[in-house]
Amino acid sequence: MHHGPDLPETPYENVAVTGGAGFVGRHLVTALSLLSQKVTVVDHAPLPRELAALPGVSYIRADLRDYGETLLALQNADAVFHLAGNASGTESVAHPRHDFHLNALGTCNVGNACLELGVRRLVYLSSAIVYGTPLQSPIREDHPTQPFLPYGASKLSGELTLRSLHATAGLPVVIGRSFVVYGPGEDPRRAGGEVSQFLRWHLNEQPIPVVGDIDLKRRDFIHVEDLCRAMMTLAGRGADGEIYNLATGTAVSMRELAEAVGTATGRPALLDADTSSLADSFTLLADVTRLRGLGFAPRVTLAEGLTGLADLLGPFPEIPSARAVFRREPPGGRRMTLTAAVGAGEEARTC
Ligand SMILES: NC(=O)c1ccc[n+]([C@@H]2O[C@H](COP(=O)([O-])OP(=O)(O)OC[C@H]3O[C@@H](n4cnc5c(N)ncnc54)[C@H](O)[C@@H]3O)[C@@H](O)[C@H]2O)c1
């Protein structure tokens, strides 16, 4: 992680990061620690070793579905960055109840705990998934929200709950909707963003599989370090109860991404396009006027981000094993017997 020295100051001494053990969270904890802040990682996963070594970083294991654990974990925080939850749309399609508990219930618990504890600032990391299929691009924050995945519904539920706590009780919350994040540390076993997936296939000297139209499918990619700087900007300068798109404001097509991958690695990249589904062949581009209004500008260009990531991954990295799934198979004509098998269609989980 290469966070520069010019990180936005956040005027809080004790900061908690929920989901601090995850992909985005690790980068945020690292950046906050560089600012000499006391950072508490709140997560139900163990503290990653690289974070344990950082100055000022402590760890509280908590499951945010449990309100008592949430209260205990956040009790010393002046500011909370809430990142914990399910980040996988594919997971949410297979397990919507699990996704709802993590994202909607977990976020309600965090919001209410912040109110009861008198936390001075809550930053919630939401997602552009809440917009659903864009009616037009660039997408402004007042674009209709019509999510088509359970993940989008649960993230939107989190947003609406926090905004309702702002309206009814003055919760000092700021909401950021991240577009497609990329950078070091994404898990290739989960359906991740296109940037690292493209690189991984290409570094294995294989054609890059893409579902959809390679020119019509365009995304707004933001490097995870820029995303962290944007969230820190929201903590310091965002307006209470407001929503901000977190993105660069640049659309990149799948063809252009493949070209940039070729440039970063010095070897042209081949695309293997499957046009049987055009469901997500649209432009997902943010209007970033609001975020820029807070003085934020991205620092990492796609070319720089790709070169850095290619160096880190090295030759023949693990190939992405998950594919994005937007449809759940019907149960095959067999009805669940309710007396004995409530929840039996799902894996054994705590909720
Ligand atoms: N990765 C992306 O492309 C992306 C894009 C937009 C928004 N987001 C949002 O950013 C956030 C972080 O995403 P990520 O990619 O770092 O995901 P991640 O899965 O790598 O990290 C999530 C972390 O939250 C923790 N967590 C989940 N449920 C919890 C619970 N009930 N109690 C305590 N800890 C819990 C997990 O253990 C994990 O460490 C998510 O809220 C996601 O919706 C991510």
XYZ file of C-alpha atoms and ligand atoms in Angstrom:
395
model
C 0.000 0.000 0.000
C 1.482 3.308 -1.075
C -0.636 6.008 0.481
C 1.041 9.355 -0.118
C 1.788 11.839 2.626
C -1.030 14.183 1.561
C -3.899 12.311 3.160
C -6.982 14.355 4.089
C -6.934 15.177 7.795
C -9.868 13.835 9.794
C -10.416 15.753 13.032
C -11.099 12.697 15.178
C -8.804 11.042 17.665
C -10.373 7.609 18.043
C -11.620 6.100 14.846
C -13.291 2.722 14.389
C -13.352 0.912 11.054
C -15.964 -1.832 10.768
C -14.906 -4.396 8.186
C -11.339 -3.229 8.772
C -10.042 -6.736 8.058
C -11.538 -6.728 4.540
C -10.211 -5.593 1.177
C -11.111 -1.887 1.393
C -10.903 -1.784 5.194
C -7.234 -2.806 5.312
C -6.280 0.097 3.088
C -8.353 2.542 5.131
C -6.859 1.353 8.426
C -3.375 1.715 6.946
C -4.093 5.265 5.764
C -5.615 6.324 9.102
C -2.683 4.850 10.975
C -0.313 6.925 8.811
C -2.131 10.002 10.146
C -1.189 8.854 13.670
C -4.797 8.228 14.575
C -5.920 5.577 17.022
C -7.748 3.064 14.880
C -9.892 0.213 16.124
C -10.577 -2.535 13.644
C -14.045 -3.980 14.282
C -14.586 -7.205 12.396
C -15.727 -10.764 12.921
C -12.762 -11.975 10.893
C -9.320 -12.068 12.536
C -7.028 -9.035 12.361
C -4.724 -9.385 9.337
C -1.078 -9.665 10.368
C -0.015 -6.644 8.298
C -2.388 -4.436 10.336
C -1.302 -5.782 13.734
C 2.152 -4.325 13.089
C 0.878 -0.773 12.458
C 1.195 1.900 15.178
C -2.031 2.890 16.944
C -4.073 -0.014 15.575
C -6.154 -2.186 17.898
C -8.728 -4.847 17.216
C -12.113 -5.801 18.617
C -13.756 -8.936 17.371
C -17.485 -8.320 16.995
C -20.394 -9.504 14.937
C -22.451 -6.442 14.012
C -25.599 -8.536 13.758
C -25.424 -8.602 17.552
C -26.386 -5.226 19.016
C -24.601 -5.750 22.335
C -21.351 -6.616 20.588
C -21.784 -3.592 18.322
C -22.200 -1.224 21.264
C -19.159 -2.614 23.056
C -16.999 -2.453 19.942
C -17.821 1.186 19.140
C -17.904 2.587 22.663
C -14.642 4.567 22.453
C -15.001 5.877 18.920
C -15.357 9.567 17.975
C -15.823 8.614 14.353
C -16.868 5.361 12.687
C -16.236 4.215 9.134
C -18.785 1.485 8.478
C -17.515 -0.895 5.785
C -18.493 -4.280 7.227
C -20.991 -6.335 5.333
C -21.424 -8.618 2.395
C -19.761 -7.059 -0.656
C -20.679 -9.766 -3.146
C -23.688 -9.457 -5.411
C -23.298 -13.095 -6.402
C -23.396 -14.195 -2.740
C -26.527 -12.133 -2.231
C -28.314 -13.876 -5.089
C -27.668 -17.282 -3.526
C -28.168 -16.192 0.102
C -30.403 -13.099 0.287
C -31.266 -13.533 3.985
C -27.623 -13.749 4.962
C -26.865 -10.660 2.860
C -29.766 -8.773 4.442
C -28.639 -9.592 7.970
C -25.069 -8.463 7.335
C -25.874 -5.316 5.363
C -29.272 -4.085 6.519
C -29.459 -5.307 10.122
C -25.719 -4.741 10.711
C -26.016 -1.165 9.445
C -29.102 -0.441 11.563
C -27.183 -1.684 14.609
C -24.175 0.483 13.790
C -26.340 3.572 13.227
C -28.283 3.142 16.435
C -25.134 2.402 18.433
C -23.518 5.575 17.052
C -26.564 7.556 18.241
C -26.594 6.012 21.702
C -22.836 6.430 22.117
C -22.764 10.011 20.821
C -20.352 9.224 17.966
C -19.552 12.515 16.211
C -19.316 11.188 12.653
C -20.407 8.058 10.826
C -19.274 7.397 7.265
C -21.161 4.584 5.533
C -19.625 2.930 2.495
C -22.490 2.133 0.161
C -22.343 1.138 -3.488
C -23.390 2.290 -6.946
C -25.294 -1.009 -7.060
C -28.193 0.887 -5.416
C -28.865 2.727 -8.696
C -29.674 -0.507 -10.551
C -29.544 -0.241 -14.352
C -28.754 3.436 -15.015
C -31.412 5.444 -16.813
C -28.688 7.819 -17.927
C -24.999 8.478 -17.302
C -23.197 10.253 -15.730
C -25.239 9.257 -12.703
C -25.996 11.964 -10.179
C -26.786 11.147 -6.570
C -30.465 11.992 -7.165
C -30.765 9.320 -9.879
C -33.597 6.855 -9.014
C -32.562 3.881 -6.903
C -33.882 0.630 -8.383
C -31.441 -2.100 -7.364
C -31.881 -5.429 -9.150
C -29.775 -7.573 -6.801
C -30.506 -8.451 -3.167
C -27.105 -6.876 -2.438
C -28.307 -3.565 -3.866
C -31.540 -3.795 -1.891
C -29.690 -4.438 1.382
C -27.166 -1.636 0.792
C -30.016 0.749 -0.015
C -31.846 -0.389 3.107
C -28.721 0.486 5.102
C -28.640 3.946 3.506
C -32.323 4.612 4.129
C -32.101 3.477 7.736
C -29.130 5.736 8.461
C -30.784 8.693 6.733
C -33.949 8.090 8.746
C -31.852 8.144 11.922
C -30.380 11.426 10.710
C -33.853 12.849 10.074
C -35.395 11.669 13.338
C -32.493 11.822 15.768
C -29.736 13.860 14.125
C -27.347 10.981 13.414
C -24.250 12.672 11.915
C -23.938 10.297 8.979
C -22.389 10.788 5.550
C -22.968 8.216 2.822
C -20.538 7.392 0.038
C -21.591 5.308 -2.973
C -18.525 3.643 -4.369
C -18.302 2.713 -8.021
C -15.997 -0.168 -9.053
C -13.032 -0.417 -6.688
C -9.746 -2.060 -7.610
C -6.317 -2.436 -6.085
C -4.102 -4.777 -4.088
C -5.769 -7.358 -1.882
C -8.925 -8.337 -3.771
C -9.852 -11.978 -3.294
C -9.758 -13.796 -6.673
C -12.044 -16.510 -5.324
C -14.914 -14.059 -5.142
C -16.441 -12.358 -8.145
C -14.398 -9.183 -7.982
C -13.988 -6.137 -10.170
C -12.891 -6.328 -13.781
C -9.488 -4.663 -13.301
C -7.841 -7.368 -11.242
C -9.741 -10.129 -13.052
C -8.464 -8.920 -16.429
C -4.908 -8.718 -15.119
C -5.040 -12.169 -13.560
C -6.190 -13.867 -16.779
C -3.703 -11.942 -18.858
C -0.761 -12.597 -16.524
C -1.611 -16.275 -16.934
C -1.252 -15.784 -20.693
C -4.922 -16.608 -21.229
C -7.642 -14.700 -23.132
C -9.792 -12.584 -20.841
C -13.416 -13.771 -20.594
C -15.970 -10.953 -20.723
C -19.732 -11.344 -20.661
C -21.434 -8.654 -22.718
C -20.572 -6.064 -25.346
C -16.963 -4.917 -24.895
C -17.717 -1.385 -26.122
C -21.109 -0.822 -24.478
C -20.003 -2.177 -21.090
C -18.256 0.778 -19.481
C -17.371 1.280 -15.847
C -15.981 3.994 -13.590
C -12.991 2.435 -11.809
C -11.570 3.945 -8.647
C -8.295 2.822 -7.059
C -8.759 1.662 -3.487
C -6.277 4.267 -2.185
C -8.298 7.036 -3.820
C -11.463 5.520 -2.375
C -9.915 5.693 1.111
C -8.906 9.306 0.594
C -12.438 10.051 -0.586
C -13.921 8.445 2.543
C -11.558 10.451 4.742
C -12.647 13.577 2.887
C -16.266 12.696 3.652
C -15.413 12.243 7.328
C -13.823 15.672 7.511
C -15.983 17.731 5.155
C -19.085 15.805 4.071
C -22.481 17.256 4.944
C -24.645 15.415 7.468
C -27.336 13.252 5.904
C -25.885 13.664 2.393
C -24.884 11.141 -0.265
C -21.744 11.385 -2.405
C -20.702 9.315 -5.405
C -17.187 7.968 -4.879
C -15.579 7.541 -8.292
C -13.273 9.224 -10.775
C -15.867 10.445 -13.288
C -14.203 8.562 -16.182
C -15.860 5.713 -18.092
C -13.651 2.918 -19.401
C -14.999 0.262 -21.784
C -13.948 -3.372 -21.517
C -12.054 -2.958 -24.776
C -10.185 0.075 -23.387
C -9.450 -1.767 -20.147
C -7.949 -4.668 -22.093
C -5.810 -2.203 -24.075
C -4.595 -0.607 -20.837
C -3.799 -4.056 -19.422
C -1.735 -4.735 -22.545
C 0.154 -1.450 -22.148
C 0.808 -2.061 -18.434
C 2.208 -5.541 -19.067
C 3.969 -4.864 -22.389
C 2.015 -7.613 -24.143
C -1.310 -7.142 -25.995
C -4.307 -8.606 -24.167
C -6.853 -10.856 -25.882
C -10.547 -10.656 -25.051
C -12.896 -13.635 -25.211
C -16.299 -11.942 -25.375
C -19.508 -13.837 -24.661
C -22.392 -11.735 -25.948
C -25.132 -14.211 -24.979
C -26.143 -11.845 -22.156
C -26.104 -8.076 -22.548
C -27.735 -7.552 -19.124
C -24.912 -5.397 -17.778
C -23.671 -3.932 -21.062
C -24.301 -0.335 -20.071
C -22.323 2.682 -18.956
C -21.965 2.978 -15.198
C -20.340 6.381 -14.840
C -20.542 8.710 -11.854
C -21.206 12.406 -11.800
C -18.595 13.414 -9.225
C -19.473 17.112 -8.958
C -20.448 16.774 -5.293
C -17.308 14.929 -4.275
C -15.114 17.387 -6.168
C -16.960 20.164 -4.347
C -15.346 18.882 -1.140
C -11.920 19.394 -2.700
C -11.328 15.776 -3.644
C -9.566 14.722 -6.824
C -8.339 11.181 -7.589
C -4.569 10.692 -7.709
C -4.051 7.218 -9.147
C -4.558 6.929 -12.898
C -5.773 3.625 -14.323
C -2.381 3.168 -16.029
C -0.533 3.638 -12.711
C -2.970 1.443 -10.826
C -2.633 -1.339 -13.394
C 1.168 -1.206 -13.432
C 1.334 -1.333 -9.630
C -1.106 -4.210 -9.457
C 0.625 -6.165 -12.236
C 3.956 -5.851 -10.357
C 2.353 -7.064 -7.150
C 0.541 -10.001 -8.740
C 3.637 -11.170 -10.613
C 3.569 -13.890 -13.276
C 0.853 -16.567 -13.114
C -1.233 -15.286 -10.184
C -4.273 -17.251 -9.019
C -6.966 -17.194 -11.703
C -10.355 -15.710 -10.705
C -12.558 -18.658 -9.884
C -15.886 -16.921 -9.290
C -18.201 -15.727 -12.003
C -20.809 -13.048 -11.512
C -24.190 -14.731 -11.106
C -27.347 -12.669 -11.372
C -29.929 -15.472 -11.436
C -30.768 -18.039 -8.807
C -31.758 -21.497 -10.010
C -35.370 -22.458 -9.180
C -35.663 -25.152 -6.506
C -36.334 -27.876 -9.097
C -39.981 -28.549 -8.452
C -39.478 -29.840 -4.900
C -41.279 -27.861 -2.223
C -39.582 -27.367 1.082
C -41.311 -29.158 3.990
C -41.799 -26.390 6.479
C -42.054 -28.360 9.703
C -38.577 -29.829 9.553
C -36.690 -27.817 7.037
C -37.020 -24.076 7.511
C -33.794 -22.671 6.188
C -32.675 -26.066 4.906
C -32.322 -24.654 1.419
C -29.470 -22.516 2.699
C -26.116 -23.435 4.060
C -25.920 -23.597 7.845
C -25.319 -20.036 8.889
C -25.829 -18.036 12.010
C -28.843 -16.271 10.556
N -15.253 -4.075 -3.264
C -16.008 -3.315 -4.016
O -15.870 -3.276 -5.239
C -17.051 -2.411 -3.386
C -17.741 -1.499 -4.194
C -18.706 -0.685 -3.612
C -18.956 -0.765 -2.247
N -18.288 -1.667 -1.490
C -18.622 -1.740 -0.068
O -17.426 -1.670 0.666
C -17.523 -2.436 1.837
C -16.284 -3.295 1.987
O -16.122 -4.089 0.835
P -14.870 -5.065 0.667
O -14.703 -5.307 -0.790
O -13.739 -4.571 1.476
O -15.487 -6.404 1.307
P -14.749 -7.545 2.150
O -15.655 -8.721 2.100
O -13.336 -7.732 1.720
O -14.747 -6.941 3.621
C -15.881 -6.908 4.429
C -15.440 -7.127 5.857
O -16.586 -7.004 6.704
C -16.536 -8.024 7.680
N -17.901 -8.301 8.132
C -18.954 -8.690 7.359
N -20.046 -8.852 8.115
C -19.694 -8.555 9.385
C -20.393 -8.549 10.620
N -21.691 -8.899 10.703
N -19.729 -8.204 11.728
C -18.423 -7.864 11.671
N -17.705 -7.858 10.536
C -18.332 -8.207 9.404
C -15.890 -9.209 6.977
O -15.318 -10.116 7.916
C -14.844 -8.522 6.105
O -13.602 -8.398 6.767
C -18.820 -3.225 1.739
O -19.769 -2.640 2.592
C -19.236 -3.082 0.304
O -20.647 -3.054 0.183
C -17.328 -2.491 -2.023
